[in-house]
Amino acid sequence: MAHGTPHPASIDPFSRSIAAILDRPWLAATLLGAVTLLVFLPAVACDFVNWDDTAYVSQNRLVLEGLTLRGVEAAFAAPVFHNWAPLTTISYQLDATLFGGRPAGFHLTNVILHAASVALLFLALERMTGAAGRSAAAAMLFGLHPMRVESVAWIAERKDVLSVLFLTVALVAYERACRRPGIAGSIAVWAAMLLSLLSKATLVTLPVLLLLLDVWPLGRLGLPWSAGPAQGERRPSPYPAVSWRRAIVEKLPMFALSLLFVVITLRTQARAMVSEATMPLVGVRIPNAICAMGWYLWKTVWPTGLHPAHEHSGEAGPLWLVLTAAAAIVALLLVAWRLRRACPAIGFGVCWFVAALAPVIGIVQVGFQAYAERFTYVPHVGLMVAVVWSCARAAARFRLPARVLSVALAAVAAAFASLDRLQIETWKNSEVLWRHVLSLVPDSVVGHCNLGAAFYDQGRLQDAIAEFRMSLAIRDTERARTWLGLALADSGRPEEALAEYGAALALNPDSAEAHNNVGIVLARMGRLSEAVVYFERACDLSPGDRDSLANLRRARVELKASEPGR
């Protein structure tokens, strides 16, 4: 085992039936990664979907041109779709070089990254706790939980799987740095954190998460109820004790890095943020955050009805729902406090869950979602640890045979794998995805609009127009207006298209896409001088957009050619 001491069966009941494998952590990690890989491998057969995949990959020239020095420089130079995640963009560029523009390669990379994260998470937990069986169970439940499908099967969520990979690297590095303190170990942790933040900025909470690890399982802070590694075994901890002040001071570089990326994120996502006037903090966002946390807890236990379009109503949820979610959270915290001596893993897991959710809980609202399965990727690490350790403690207390836990774990893992396969099928292509969403939420604004976009891409213009109108009947949005204008223009109805674009610009005067589309319609109608004005505005709003720039140049040439005397 990691610490050179055999683990008594009474301490780690998960280990009894598979001790030979668990005595070889790297073998166990490889098997966990392989199982995860096999479960999620069907995602490789899925297509791109018309929900962020277009902006990040399938219509992104910066990615499709492959990995080049100029492409790497461009990845660092500007955000993509309101996100500055240069390492994610570079990983896409590498995929394009290796696999071309086909979706299979991008999906395969997502699956491999997730499987590697599961393996490394097991190694980190096993080293920190000394409890190989529990660590394997927690890593497996984390990796196979159906709420992982959104992050793995959705190409646009590469930032999730890549950032979590570097999180697990950071955990492995931190365990080693705590065991053998030194500047080299600290630099390794800082580097892993930086790479994670360059993939996705949500890991700004890492310094806080590491402080939780200092309390348990590392036991570095010497709290009376923190027994250190392999909680329950009375033996010296391999991690030198430190004071609270020292533990915080050693993480100051990471807190500084977190602050830097918070500032960067707030600046790059400023245009996508919902204002206080639209969604008040106290009246809407905080109640929604409470409901979202309750929803995450419920779906952890009952992971059905999952989809990527949980739309925010713009209002606080029903009072009974807010109070129920709040009561569940308070009850969980009280249980964690009550059992802090008997099972500190519960308190650790609950605190990790809450802290990791903080950046994505909706206090700063970006986008339309009220909550999302992908937001549980990091929080579920702690929650699965809490679940497994509490189950192990209950089994020991009630003297349950080891095979009971083994059978229960196998049954849950098999159920998760079956649900994963079904959920992956819903990501087969855009039409299948949005039909799935609408089967669950018939009045989904996003679902109707994106199904219409899928029909448009198939050339089914009348079906597309019908879906866009259904979306608008539920709620007037700039996106549906713009798509409807595009479908009407291609159907030979330019005046109607201009009316829809006008409505879109009334909702968002700074829409570069709408200005460009108006210019296209006007140019087709021969109104070139008006078209130039709209193309110029589109270029001003989105300076790096090649399509708008090309349209502007073409319109200027045609306008000059049409002038008298030429």
mmCIF file of N, CA and C in Angstrom, residues 35-36 39-40 114 137-149 297-304 306 380 384 387-388 408-424:
data_model
loop_
_atom_site.group_PDB
_atom_site.id
_atom_site.type_symbol
_atom_site.label_atom_id
_atom_site.label_comp_id
_atom_site.label_asym_id
_atom_site.label_seq_id
_atom_site.Cartn_x
_atom_site.Cartn_y
_atom_site.Cartn_z
ATOM 1 N N VAL A 35 -12.000 1.052 -17.387
ATOM 2 C CA VAL A 35 -13.451 0.897 -17.272
ATOM 3 C C VAL A 35 -14.150 2.189 -17.688
ATOM 4 N N THR A 36 -13.652 3.310 -17.207
ATOM 5 C CA THR A 36 -14.237 4.604 -17.565
ATOM 6 C C THR A 36 -14.160 4.842 -19.070
ATOM 7 N N VAL A 39 -16.795 2.707 -20.887
ATOM 8 C CA VAL A 39 -18.169 3.178 -20.695
ATOM 9 C C VAL A 39 -18.468 4.389 -21.574
ATOM 10 N N PHE A 40 -17.500 5.303 -21.680
ATOM 11 C CA PHE A 40 -17.747 6.549 -22.414
ATOM 12 C C PHE A 40 -17.314 6.489 -23.881
ATOM 13 N N HIS A 114 -10.936 12.289 -19.528
ATOM 14 C CA HIS A 114 -11.779 11.948 -18.372
ATOM 15 C C HIS A 114 -11.293 10.664 -17.718
ATOM 16 N N ALA A 137 -13.542 3.150 -4.834
ATOM 17 C CA ALA A 137 -14.998 3.301 -4.924
ATOM 18 C C ALA A 137 -15.379 4.746 -5.217
ATOM 19 N N ALA A 138 -14.740 5.693 -4.517
ATOM 20 C CA ALA A 138 -15.049 7.113 -4.732
ATOM 21 C C ALA A 138 -14.688 7.546 -6.147
ATOM 22 N N ALA A 139 -13.517 7.121 -6.631
ATOM 23 C CA ALA A 139 -13.095 7.494 -7.984
ATOM 24 C C ALA A 139 -14.034 6.894 -9.029
ATOM 25 N N MET A 140 -14.460 5.646 -8.806
ATOM 26 C CA MET A 140 -15.362 5.003 -9.765
ATOM 27 C C MET A 140 -16.718 5.705 -9.806
ATOM 28 N N LEU A 141 -17.281 5.985 -8.640
ATOM 29 C CA LEU A 141 -18.584 6.656 -8.611
ATOM 30 C C LEU A 141 -18.496 8.048 -9.219
ATOM 31 N N PHE A 142 -17.410 8.751 -8.944
ATOM 32 C CA PHE A 142 -17.198 10.059 -9.563
ATOM 33 C C PHE A 142 -17.128 9.928 -11.080
ATOM 34 N N GLY A 143 -16.327 8.995 -11.565
ATOM 35 C CA GLY A 143 -16.092 8.882 -13.001
ATOM 36 C C GLY A 143 -17.275 8.399 -13.796
ATOM 37 N N LEU A 144 -18.094 7.512 -13.194
ATOM 38 C CA LEU A 144 -19.206 6.912 -13.927
ATOM 39 C C LEU A 144 -20.536 7.602 -13.682
ATOM 40 N N HIS A 145 -20.587 8.565 -12.779
ATOM 41 C CA HIS A 145 -21.865 9.213 -12.504
ATOM 42 C C HIS A 145 -22.428 9.827 -13.787
ATOM 43 N N PRO A 146 -23.727 9.635 -14.064
ATOM 44 C CA PRO A 146 -24.316 10.138 -15.310
ATOM 45 C C PRO A 146 -24.189 11.646 -15.517
ATOM 46 N N MET A 147 -23.957 12.400 -14.454
ATOM 47 C CA MET A 147 -23.782 13.841 -14.633
ATOM 48 C C MET A 147 -22.437 14.183 -15.271
ATOM 49 N N ARG A 148 -21.569 13.162 -15.462
ATOM 50 C CA ARG A 148 -20.319 13.386 -16.191
ATOM 51 C C ARG A 148 -20.535 13.431 -17.705
ATOM 52 N N VAL A 149 -21.632 12.872 -18.169
ATOM 53 C CA VAL A 149 -21.824 12.727 -19.620
ATOM 54 C C VAL A 149 -21.787 14.080 -20.327
ATOM 55 N N LEU A 297 -27.779 18.072 -5.354
ATOM 56 C CA LEU A 297 -27.808 16.982 -4.379
ATOM 57 C C LEU A 297 -28.822 15.909 -4.791
ATOM 58 N N TRP A 298 -30.003 16.340 -5.236
ATOM 59 C CA TRP A 298 -31.043 15.394 -5.630
ATOM 60 C C TRP A 298 -30.618 14.589 -6.853
ATOM 61 N N LYS A 299 -30.049 15.235 -7.851
ATOM 62 C CA LYS A 299 -29.650 14.532 -9.060
ATOM 63 C C LYS A 299 -28.417 13.661 -8.835
ATOM 64 N N THR A 300 -27.655 13.946 -7.787
ATOM 65 C CA THR A 300 -26.570 13.040 -7.422
ATOM 66 C C THR A 300 -27.143 11.679 -7.014
ATOM 67 N N VAL A 301 -28.266 11.717 -6.313
ATOM 68 C CA VAL A 301 -28.913 10.494 -5.841
ATOM 69 C C VAL A 301 -29.802 9.878 -6.927
ATOM 70 N N TRP A 302 -30.465 10.730 -7.721
ATOM 71 C CA TRP A 302 -31.436 10.247 -8.714
ATOM 72 C C TRP A 302 -31.143 10.912 -10.068
ATOM 73 N N PRO A 303 -30.111 10.442 -10.765
ATOM 74 C CA PRO A 303 -29.630 11.133 -11.972
ATOM 75 C C PRO A 303 -30.421 10.801 -13.238
ATOM 76 N N THR A 304 -31.676 11.233 -13.292
ATOM 77 C CA THR A 304 -32.502 11.027 -14.476
ATOM 78 C C THR A 304 -32.980 12.381 -14.992
ATOM 79 N N LEU A 306 -31.731 14.201 -17.347
ATOM 80 C CA LEU A 306 -30.603 15.120 -17.550
ATOM 81 C C LEU A 306 -30.606 15.667 -18.968
ATOM 82 N N HIS A 380 -18.339 17.110 -7.310
ATOM 83 C CA HIS A 380 -18.644 15.710 -7.051
ATOM 84 C C HIS A 380 -17.462 14.934 -6.493
ATOM 85 N N MET A 384 -18.481 12.441 -3.507
ATOM 86 C CA MET A 384 -18.319 10.993 -3.604
ATOM 87 C C MET A 384 -17.442 10.454 -2.481
ATOM 88 N N VAL A 387 -19.771 10.223 0.498
ATOM 89 C CA VAL A 387 -20.700 9.096 0.368
ATOM 90 C C VAL A 387 -20.004 7.777 0.682
ATOM 91 N N VAL A 388 -18.846 7.559 0.089
ATOM 92 C CA VAL A 388 -18.155 6.283 0.255
ATOM 93 C C VAL A 388 -17.684 6.086 1.690
ATOM 94 N N ALA A 408 -23.183 -3.961 -3.596
ATOM 95 C CA ALA A 408 -23.868 -2.672 -3.725
ATOM 96 C C ALA A 408 -23.107 -1.737 -4.647
ATOM 97 N N LEU A 409 -21.773 -1.682 -4.471
ATOM 98 C CA LEU A 409 -20.954 -0.826 -5.333
ATOM 99 C C LEU A 409 -21.042 -1.274 -6.784
ATOM 100 N N ALA A 410 -20.979 -2.589 -7.013
ATOM 101 C CA ALA A 410 -21.064 -3.106 -8.377
ATOM 102 C C ALA A 410 -22.418 -2.779 -9.001
ATOM 103 N N ALA A 411 -23.476 -2.884 -8.209
ATOM 104 C CA ALA A 411 -24.817 -2.594 -8.728
ATOM 105 C C ALA A 411 -24.961 -1.125 -9.100
ATOM 106 N N VAL A 412 -24.478 -0.256 -8.234
ATOM 107 C CA VAL A 412 -24.563 1.181 -8.526
ATOM 108 C C VAL A 412 -23.712 1.534 -9.752
ATOM 109 N N ALA A 413 -22.511 0.971 -9.815
ATOM 110 C CA ALA A 413 -21.645 1.242 -10.965
ATOM 111 C C ALA A 413 -22.280 0.753 -12.262
ATOM 112 N N ALA A 414 -22.909 -0.428 -12.225
ATOM 113 C CA ALA A 414 -23.578 -0.960 -13.415
ATOM 114 C C ALA A 414 -24.760 -0.081 -13.821
ATOM 115 N N ALA A 415 -25.512 0.401 -12.835
ATOM 116 C CA ALA A 415 -26.641 1.290 -13.126
ATOM 117 C C ALA A 415 -26.143 2.597 -13.745
ATOM 118 N N PHE A 416 -25.077 3.141 -13.172
ATOM 119 C CA PHE A 416 -24.506 4.370 -13.724
ATOM 120 C C PHE A 416 -24.039 4.152 -15.166
ATOM 121 N N ALA A 417 -23.366 3.027 -15.414
ATOM 122 C CA ALA A 417 -22.867 2.754 -16.764
ATOM 123 C C ALA A 417 -24.015 2.645 -17.765
ATOM 124 N N SER A 418 -25.108 2.009 -17.365
ATOM 125 C CA SER A 418 -26.275 1.897 -18.249
ATOM 126 C C SER A 418 -26.875 3.261 -18.540
ATOM 127 N N LEU A 419 -27.008 4.087 -17.502
ATOM 128 C CA LEU A 419 -27.533 5.442 -17.707
ATOM 129 C C LEU A 419 -26.590 6.282 -18.560
ATOM 130 N N ASP A 420 -25.288 6.074 -18.390
ATOM 131 C CA ASP A 420 -24.310 6.792 -19.207
ATOM 132 C C ASP A 420 -24.518 6.493 -20.691
ATOM 133 N N ARG A 421 -24.681 5.207 -20.996
ATOM 134 C CA ARG A 421 -24.867 4.814 -22.400
ATOM 135 C C ARG A 421 -26.114 5.474 -22.986
ATOM 136 N N LEU A 422 -27.205 5.468 -22.223
ATOM 137 C CA LEU A 422 -28.440 6.091 -22.702
ATOM 138 C C LEU A 422 -28.266 7.601 -22.872
ATOM 139 N N GLN A 423 -27.575 8.212 -21.921
ATOM 140 C CA GLN A 423 -27.386 9.656 -21.988
ATOM 141 C C GLN A 423 -26.466 10.046 -23.133
ATOM 142 N N ILE A 424 -25.450 9.248 -23.388
ATOM 143 C CA ILE A 424 -24.536 9.523 -24.515
ATOM 144 C C ILE A 424 -25.304 9.497 -25.830
#
